[in-house]
PDB file of N, CA and C in Angstrom:
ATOM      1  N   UNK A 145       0.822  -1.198   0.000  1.00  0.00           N
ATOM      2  CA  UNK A 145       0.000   0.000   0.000  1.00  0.00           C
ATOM      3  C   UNK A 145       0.858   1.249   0.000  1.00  0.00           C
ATOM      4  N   UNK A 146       1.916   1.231   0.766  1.00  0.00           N
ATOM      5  CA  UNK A 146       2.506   2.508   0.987  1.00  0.00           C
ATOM      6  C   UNK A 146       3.108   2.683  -0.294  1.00  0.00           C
ATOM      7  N   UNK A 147       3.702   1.990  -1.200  1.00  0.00           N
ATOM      8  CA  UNK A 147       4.202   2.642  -2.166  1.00  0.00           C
ATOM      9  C   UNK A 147       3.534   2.608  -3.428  1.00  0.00           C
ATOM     10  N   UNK A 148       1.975   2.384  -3.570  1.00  0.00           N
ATOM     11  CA  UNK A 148       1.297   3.120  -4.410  1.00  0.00           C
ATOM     12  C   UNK A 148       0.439   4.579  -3.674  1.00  0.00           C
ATOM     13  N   UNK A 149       0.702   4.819  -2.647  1.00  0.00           N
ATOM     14  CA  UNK A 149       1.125   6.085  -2.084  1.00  0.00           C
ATOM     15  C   UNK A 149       2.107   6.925  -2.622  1.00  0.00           C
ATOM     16  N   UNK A 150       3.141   6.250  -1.976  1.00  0.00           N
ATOM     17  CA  UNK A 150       4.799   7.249  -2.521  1.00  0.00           C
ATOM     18  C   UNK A 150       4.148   8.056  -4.055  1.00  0.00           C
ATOM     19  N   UNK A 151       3.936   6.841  -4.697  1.00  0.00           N
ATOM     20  CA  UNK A 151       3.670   7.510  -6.629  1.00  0.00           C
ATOM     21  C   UNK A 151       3.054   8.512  -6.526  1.00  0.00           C
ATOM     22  N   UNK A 152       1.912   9.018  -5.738  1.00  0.00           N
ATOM     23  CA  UNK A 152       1.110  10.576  -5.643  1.00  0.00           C
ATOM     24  C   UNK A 152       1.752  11.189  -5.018  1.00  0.00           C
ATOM     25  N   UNK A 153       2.903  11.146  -4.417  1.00  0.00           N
ATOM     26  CA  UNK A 153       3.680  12.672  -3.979  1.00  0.00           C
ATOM     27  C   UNK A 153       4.396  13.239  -5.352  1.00  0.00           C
ATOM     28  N   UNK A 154       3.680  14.665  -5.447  1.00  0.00           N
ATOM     29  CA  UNK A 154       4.140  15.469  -6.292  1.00  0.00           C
ATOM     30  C   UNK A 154       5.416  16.018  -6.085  1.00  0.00           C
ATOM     31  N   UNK A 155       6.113  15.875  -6.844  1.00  0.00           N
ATOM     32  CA  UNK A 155       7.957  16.747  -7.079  1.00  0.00           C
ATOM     33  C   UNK A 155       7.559  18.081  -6.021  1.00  0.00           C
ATOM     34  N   UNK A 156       8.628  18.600  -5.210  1.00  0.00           N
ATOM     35  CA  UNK A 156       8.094  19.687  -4.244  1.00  0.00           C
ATOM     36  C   UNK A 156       7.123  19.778  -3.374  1.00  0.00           C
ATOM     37  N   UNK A 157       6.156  18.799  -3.119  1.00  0.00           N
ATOM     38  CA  UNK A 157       4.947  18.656  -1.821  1.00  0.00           C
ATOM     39  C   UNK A 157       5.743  19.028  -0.814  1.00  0.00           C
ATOM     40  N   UNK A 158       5.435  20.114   0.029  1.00  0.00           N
ATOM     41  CA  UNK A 158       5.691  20.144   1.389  1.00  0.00           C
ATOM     42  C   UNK A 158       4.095  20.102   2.300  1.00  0.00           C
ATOM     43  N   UNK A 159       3.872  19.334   3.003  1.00  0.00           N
ATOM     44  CA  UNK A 159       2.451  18.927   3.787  1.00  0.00           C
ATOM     45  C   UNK A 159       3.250  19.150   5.493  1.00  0.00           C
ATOM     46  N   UNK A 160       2.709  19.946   5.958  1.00  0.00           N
ATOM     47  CA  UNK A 160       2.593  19.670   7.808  1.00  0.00           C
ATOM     48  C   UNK A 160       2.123  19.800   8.389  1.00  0.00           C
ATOM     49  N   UNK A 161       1.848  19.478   9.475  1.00  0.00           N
ATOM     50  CA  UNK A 161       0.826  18.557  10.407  1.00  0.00           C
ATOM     51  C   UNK A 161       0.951  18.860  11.766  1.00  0.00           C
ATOM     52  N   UNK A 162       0.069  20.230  12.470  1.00  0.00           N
ATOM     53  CA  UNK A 162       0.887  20.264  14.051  1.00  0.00           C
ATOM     54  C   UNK A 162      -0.447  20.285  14.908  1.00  0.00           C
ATOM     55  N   UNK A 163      -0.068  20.600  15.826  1.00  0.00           N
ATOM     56  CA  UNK A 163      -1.102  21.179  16.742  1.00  0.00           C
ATOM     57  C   UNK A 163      -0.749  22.474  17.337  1.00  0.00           C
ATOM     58  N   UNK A 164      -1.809  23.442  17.806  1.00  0.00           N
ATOM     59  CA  UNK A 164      -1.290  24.117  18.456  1.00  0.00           C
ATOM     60  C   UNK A 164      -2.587  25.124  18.944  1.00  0.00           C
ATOM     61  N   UNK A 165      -2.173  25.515  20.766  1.00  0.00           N
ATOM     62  CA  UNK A 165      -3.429  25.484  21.562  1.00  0.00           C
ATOM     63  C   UNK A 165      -4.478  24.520  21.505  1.00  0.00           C
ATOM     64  N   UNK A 166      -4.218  23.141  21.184  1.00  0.00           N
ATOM     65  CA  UNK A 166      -5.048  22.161  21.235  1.00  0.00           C
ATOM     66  C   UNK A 166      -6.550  22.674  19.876  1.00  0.00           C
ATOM     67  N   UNK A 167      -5.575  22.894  18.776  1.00  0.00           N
ATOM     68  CA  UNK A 167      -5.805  22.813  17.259  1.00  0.00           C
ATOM     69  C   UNK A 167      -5.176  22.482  16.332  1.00  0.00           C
ATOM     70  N   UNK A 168      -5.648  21.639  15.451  1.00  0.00           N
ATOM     71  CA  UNK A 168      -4.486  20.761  14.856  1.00  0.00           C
ATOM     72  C   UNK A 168      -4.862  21.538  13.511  1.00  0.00           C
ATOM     73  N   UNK A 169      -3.334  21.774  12.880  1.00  0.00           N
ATOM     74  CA  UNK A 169      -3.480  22.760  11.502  1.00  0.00           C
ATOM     75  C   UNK A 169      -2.768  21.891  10.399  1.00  0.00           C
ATOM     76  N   UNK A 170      -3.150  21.070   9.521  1.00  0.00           N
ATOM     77  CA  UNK A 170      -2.387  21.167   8.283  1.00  0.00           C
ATOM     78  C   UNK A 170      -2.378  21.699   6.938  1.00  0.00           C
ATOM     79  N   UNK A 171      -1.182  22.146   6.850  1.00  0.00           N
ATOM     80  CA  UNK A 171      -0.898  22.836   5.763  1.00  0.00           C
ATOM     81  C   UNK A 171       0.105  22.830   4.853  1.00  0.00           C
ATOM     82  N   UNK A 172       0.426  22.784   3.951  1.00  0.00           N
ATOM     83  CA  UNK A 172       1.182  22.781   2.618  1.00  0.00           C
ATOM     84  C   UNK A 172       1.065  23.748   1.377  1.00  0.00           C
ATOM     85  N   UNK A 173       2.018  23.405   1.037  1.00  0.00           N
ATOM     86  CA  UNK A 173       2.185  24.082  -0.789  1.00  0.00           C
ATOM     87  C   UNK A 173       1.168  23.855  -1.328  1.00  0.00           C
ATOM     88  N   UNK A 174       1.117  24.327  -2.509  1.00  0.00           N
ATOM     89  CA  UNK A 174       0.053  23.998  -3.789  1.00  0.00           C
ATOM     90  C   UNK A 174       0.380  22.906  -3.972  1.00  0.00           C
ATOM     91  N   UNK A 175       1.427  22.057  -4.348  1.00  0.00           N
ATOM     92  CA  UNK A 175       1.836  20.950  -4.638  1.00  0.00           C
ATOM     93  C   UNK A 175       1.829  19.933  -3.606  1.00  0.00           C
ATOM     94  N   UNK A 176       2.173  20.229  -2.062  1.00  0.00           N
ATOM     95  CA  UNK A 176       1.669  19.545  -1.345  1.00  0.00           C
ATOM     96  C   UNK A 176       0.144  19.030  -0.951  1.00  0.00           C
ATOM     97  N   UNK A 177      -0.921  20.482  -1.266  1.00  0.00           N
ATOM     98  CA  UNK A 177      -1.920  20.086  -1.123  1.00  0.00           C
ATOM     99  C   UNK A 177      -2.970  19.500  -2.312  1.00  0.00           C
ATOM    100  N   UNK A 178      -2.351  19.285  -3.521  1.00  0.00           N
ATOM    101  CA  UNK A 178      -2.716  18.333  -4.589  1.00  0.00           C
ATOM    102  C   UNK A 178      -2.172  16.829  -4.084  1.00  0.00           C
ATOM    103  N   UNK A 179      -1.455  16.782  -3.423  1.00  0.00           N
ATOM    104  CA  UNK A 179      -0.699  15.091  -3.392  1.00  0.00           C
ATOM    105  C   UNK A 179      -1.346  14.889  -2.436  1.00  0.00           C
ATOM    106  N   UNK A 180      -2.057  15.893  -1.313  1.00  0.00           N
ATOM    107  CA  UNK A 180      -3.286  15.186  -0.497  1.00  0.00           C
ATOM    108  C   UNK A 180      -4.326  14.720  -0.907  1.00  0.00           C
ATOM    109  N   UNK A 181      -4.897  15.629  -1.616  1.00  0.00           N
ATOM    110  CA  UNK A 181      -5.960  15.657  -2.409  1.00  0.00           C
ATOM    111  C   UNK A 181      -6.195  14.414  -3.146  1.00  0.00           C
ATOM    112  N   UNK A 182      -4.926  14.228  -4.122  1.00  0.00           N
ATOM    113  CA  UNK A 182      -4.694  12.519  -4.757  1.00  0.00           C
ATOM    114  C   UNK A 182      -4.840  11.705  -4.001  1.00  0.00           C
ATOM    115  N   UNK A 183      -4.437  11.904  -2.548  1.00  0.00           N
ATOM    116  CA  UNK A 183      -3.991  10.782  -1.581  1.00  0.00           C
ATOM    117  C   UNK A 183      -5.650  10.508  -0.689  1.00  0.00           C
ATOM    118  N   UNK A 184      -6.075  11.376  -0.504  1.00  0.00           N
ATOM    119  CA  UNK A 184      -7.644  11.349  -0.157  1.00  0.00           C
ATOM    120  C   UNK A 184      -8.698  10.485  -1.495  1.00  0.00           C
ATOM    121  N   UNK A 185      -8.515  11.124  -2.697  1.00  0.00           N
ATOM    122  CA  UNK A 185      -9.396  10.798  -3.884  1.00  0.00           C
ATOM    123  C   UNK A 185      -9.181   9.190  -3.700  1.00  0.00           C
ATOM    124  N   UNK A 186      -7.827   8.960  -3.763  1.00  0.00           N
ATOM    125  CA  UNK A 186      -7.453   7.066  -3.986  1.00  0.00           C
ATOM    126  C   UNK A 186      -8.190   6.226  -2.291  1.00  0.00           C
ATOM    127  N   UNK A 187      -7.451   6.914  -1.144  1.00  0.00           N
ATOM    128  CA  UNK A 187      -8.273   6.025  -0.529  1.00  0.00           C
ATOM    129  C   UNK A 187     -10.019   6.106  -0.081  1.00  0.00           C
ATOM    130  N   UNK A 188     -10.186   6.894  -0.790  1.00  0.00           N
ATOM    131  CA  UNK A 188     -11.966   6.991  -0.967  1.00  0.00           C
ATOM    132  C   UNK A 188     -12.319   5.764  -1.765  1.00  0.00           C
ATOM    133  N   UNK A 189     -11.964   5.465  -2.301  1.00  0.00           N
ATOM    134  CA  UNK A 189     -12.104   4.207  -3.605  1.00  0.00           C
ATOM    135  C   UNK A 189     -11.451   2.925  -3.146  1.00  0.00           C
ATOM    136  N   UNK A 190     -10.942   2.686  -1.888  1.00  0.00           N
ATOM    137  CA  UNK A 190     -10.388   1.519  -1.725  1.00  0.00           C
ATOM    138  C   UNK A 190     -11.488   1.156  -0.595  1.00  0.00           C
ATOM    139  N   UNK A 191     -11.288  -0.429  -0.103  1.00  0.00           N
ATOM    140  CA  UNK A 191     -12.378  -0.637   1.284  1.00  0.00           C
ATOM    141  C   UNK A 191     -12.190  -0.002   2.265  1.00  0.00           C
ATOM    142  N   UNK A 192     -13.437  -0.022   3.120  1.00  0.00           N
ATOM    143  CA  UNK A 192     -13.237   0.199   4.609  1.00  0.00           C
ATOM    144  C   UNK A 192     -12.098   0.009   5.149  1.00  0.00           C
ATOM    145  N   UNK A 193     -11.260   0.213   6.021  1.00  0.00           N
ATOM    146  CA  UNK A 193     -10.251   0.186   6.872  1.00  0.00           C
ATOM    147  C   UNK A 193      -9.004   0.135   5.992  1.00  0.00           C
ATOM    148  N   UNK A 194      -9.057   0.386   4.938  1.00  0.00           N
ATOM    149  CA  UNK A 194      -7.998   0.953   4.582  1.00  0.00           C
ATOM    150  C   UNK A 194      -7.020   2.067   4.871  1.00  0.00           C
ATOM    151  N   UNK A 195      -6.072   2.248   5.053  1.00  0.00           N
ATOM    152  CA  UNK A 195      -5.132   3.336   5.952  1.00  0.00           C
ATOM    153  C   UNK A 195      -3.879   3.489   4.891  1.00  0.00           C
ATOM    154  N   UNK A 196      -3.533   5.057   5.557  1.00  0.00           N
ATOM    155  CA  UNK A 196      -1.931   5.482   4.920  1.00  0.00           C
ATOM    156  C   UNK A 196      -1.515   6.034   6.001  1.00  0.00           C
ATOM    157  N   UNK A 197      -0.117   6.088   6.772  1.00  0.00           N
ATOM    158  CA  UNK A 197       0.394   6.717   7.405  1.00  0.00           C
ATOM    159  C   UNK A 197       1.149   7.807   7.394  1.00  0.00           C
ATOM    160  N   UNK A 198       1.605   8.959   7.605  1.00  0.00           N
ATOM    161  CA  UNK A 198       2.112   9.795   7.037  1.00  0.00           C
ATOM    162  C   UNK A 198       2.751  10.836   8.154  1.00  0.00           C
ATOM    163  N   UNK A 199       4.265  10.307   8.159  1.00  0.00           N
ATOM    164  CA  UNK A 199       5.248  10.944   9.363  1.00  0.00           C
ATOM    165  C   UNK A 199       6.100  12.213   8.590  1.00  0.00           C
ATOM    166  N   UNK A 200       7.202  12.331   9.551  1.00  0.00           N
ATOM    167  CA  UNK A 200       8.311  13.129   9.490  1.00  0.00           C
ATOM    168  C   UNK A 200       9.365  12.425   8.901  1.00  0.00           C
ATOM    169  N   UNK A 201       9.110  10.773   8.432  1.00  0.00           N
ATOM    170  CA  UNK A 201      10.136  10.435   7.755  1.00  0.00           C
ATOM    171  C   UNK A 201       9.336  10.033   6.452  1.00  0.00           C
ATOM    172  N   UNK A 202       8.150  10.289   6.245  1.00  0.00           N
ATOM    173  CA  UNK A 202       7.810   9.155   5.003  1.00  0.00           C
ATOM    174  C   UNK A 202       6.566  10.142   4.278  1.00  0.00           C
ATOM    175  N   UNK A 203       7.128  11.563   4.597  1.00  0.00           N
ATOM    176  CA  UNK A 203       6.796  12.516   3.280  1.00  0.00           C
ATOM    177  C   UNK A 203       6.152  13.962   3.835  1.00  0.00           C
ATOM    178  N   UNK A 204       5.738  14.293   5.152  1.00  0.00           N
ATOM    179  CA  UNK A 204       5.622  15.328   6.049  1.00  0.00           C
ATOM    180  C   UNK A 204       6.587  15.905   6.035  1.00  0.00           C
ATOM    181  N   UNK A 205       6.593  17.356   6.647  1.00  0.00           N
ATOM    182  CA  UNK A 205       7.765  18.360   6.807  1.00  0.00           C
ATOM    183  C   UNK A 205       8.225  17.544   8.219  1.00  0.00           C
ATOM    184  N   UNK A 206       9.956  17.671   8.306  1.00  0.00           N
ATOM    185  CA  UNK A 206      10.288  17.469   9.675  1.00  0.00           C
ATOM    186  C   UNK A 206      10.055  18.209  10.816  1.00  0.00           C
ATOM    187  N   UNK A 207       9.360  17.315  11.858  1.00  0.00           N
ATOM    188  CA  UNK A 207       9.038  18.005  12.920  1.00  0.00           C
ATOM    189  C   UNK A 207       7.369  17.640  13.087  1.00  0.00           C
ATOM    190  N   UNK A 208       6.851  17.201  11.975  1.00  0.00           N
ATOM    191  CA  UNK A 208       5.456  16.896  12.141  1.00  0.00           C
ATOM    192  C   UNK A 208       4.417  16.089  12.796  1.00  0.00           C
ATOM    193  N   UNK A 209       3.761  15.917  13.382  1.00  0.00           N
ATOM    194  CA  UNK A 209       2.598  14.776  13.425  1.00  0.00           C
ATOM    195  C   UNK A 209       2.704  13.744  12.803  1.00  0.00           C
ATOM    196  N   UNK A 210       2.625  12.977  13.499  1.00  0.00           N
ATOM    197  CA  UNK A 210       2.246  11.680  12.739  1.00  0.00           C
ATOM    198  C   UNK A 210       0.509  12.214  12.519  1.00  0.00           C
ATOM    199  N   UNK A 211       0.464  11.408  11.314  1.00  0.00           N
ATOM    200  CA  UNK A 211      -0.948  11.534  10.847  1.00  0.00           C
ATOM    201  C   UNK A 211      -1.490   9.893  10.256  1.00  0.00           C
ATOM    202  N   UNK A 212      -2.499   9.830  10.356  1.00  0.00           N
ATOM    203  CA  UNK A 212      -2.991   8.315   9.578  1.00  0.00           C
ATOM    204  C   UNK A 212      -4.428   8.744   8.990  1.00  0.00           C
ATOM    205  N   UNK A 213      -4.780   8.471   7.952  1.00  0.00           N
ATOM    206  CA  UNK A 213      -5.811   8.300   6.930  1.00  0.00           C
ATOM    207  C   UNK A 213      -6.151   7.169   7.045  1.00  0.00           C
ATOM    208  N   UNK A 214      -7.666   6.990   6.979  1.00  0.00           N
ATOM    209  CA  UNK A 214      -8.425   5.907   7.561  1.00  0.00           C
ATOM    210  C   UNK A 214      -9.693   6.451   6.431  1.00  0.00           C
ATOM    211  N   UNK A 215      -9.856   5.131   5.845  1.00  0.00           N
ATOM    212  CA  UNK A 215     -11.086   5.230   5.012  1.00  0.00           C
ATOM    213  C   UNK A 215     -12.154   4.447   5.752  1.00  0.00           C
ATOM    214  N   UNK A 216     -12.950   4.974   6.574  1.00  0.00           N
ATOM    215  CA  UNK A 216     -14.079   4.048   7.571  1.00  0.00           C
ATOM    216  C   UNK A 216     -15.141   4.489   7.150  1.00  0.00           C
ATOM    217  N   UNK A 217     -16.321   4.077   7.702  1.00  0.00           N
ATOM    218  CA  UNK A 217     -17.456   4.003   7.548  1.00  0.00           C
ATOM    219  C   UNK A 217     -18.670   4.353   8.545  1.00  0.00           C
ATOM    220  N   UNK A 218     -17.446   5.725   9.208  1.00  0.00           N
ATOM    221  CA  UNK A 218     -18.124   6.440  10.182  1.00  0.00           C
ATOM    222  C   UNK A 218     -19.814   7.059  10.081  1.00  0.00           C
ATOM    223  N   UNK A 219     -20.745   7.058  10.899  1.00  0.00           N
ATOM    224  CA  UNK A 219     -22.234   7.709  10.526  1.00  0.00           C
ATOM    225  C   UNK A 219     -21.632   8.946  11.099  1.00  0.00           C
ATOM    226  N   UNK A 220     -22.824   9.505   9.990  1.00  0.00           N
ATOM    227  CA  UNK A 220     -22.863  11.033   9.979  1.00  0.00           C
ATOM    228  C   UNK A 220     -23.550  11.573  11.055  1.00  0.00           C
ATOM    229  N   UNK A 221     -22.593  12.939  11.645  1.00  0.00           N
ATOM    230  CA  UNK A 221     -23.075  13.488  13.373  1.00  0.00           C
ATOM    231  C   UNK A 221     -23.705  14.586  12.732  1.00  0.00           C
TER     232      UNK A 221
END
């Protein structure tokens, strides 16, 4: 899974991921926030519990959140 991931990071994506005052902000480039965007569109289309992880070593700015993408099948609040 992870490395039909890797293939949607766009050349130059910078994506990061923090918190702060107990608000979590992410943000990126134009190019980072298209390779989310890809990265959201694909696991919309795969099953339930499908996941991507996404650190400070495996395509986040350093210093970031760990983050995980979870395609579930949460009801609507």
């Amino acid at each position: 899974m992870s490395n039909e991931f890797e293939q949607l990071w766009e050349d130059g994506a910078t994506i990061d991921f923090r918190e702060d005052n107990e608000v979590f902000i992410l943000q990126g480039n134009a190019a980072g926030l298209r390779t989310l965007s890809r990265m959201l569109i694909d696991l919309s289309q795969r099953p339930h519990g499908v996941h991507q992880h996404l650190e400070d070593f495996s395509g986040l700015n350093l210093g970031s959140l760990p983050l995980i993408l979870v395609h579930s099948d949460i009801a609507q609040i």
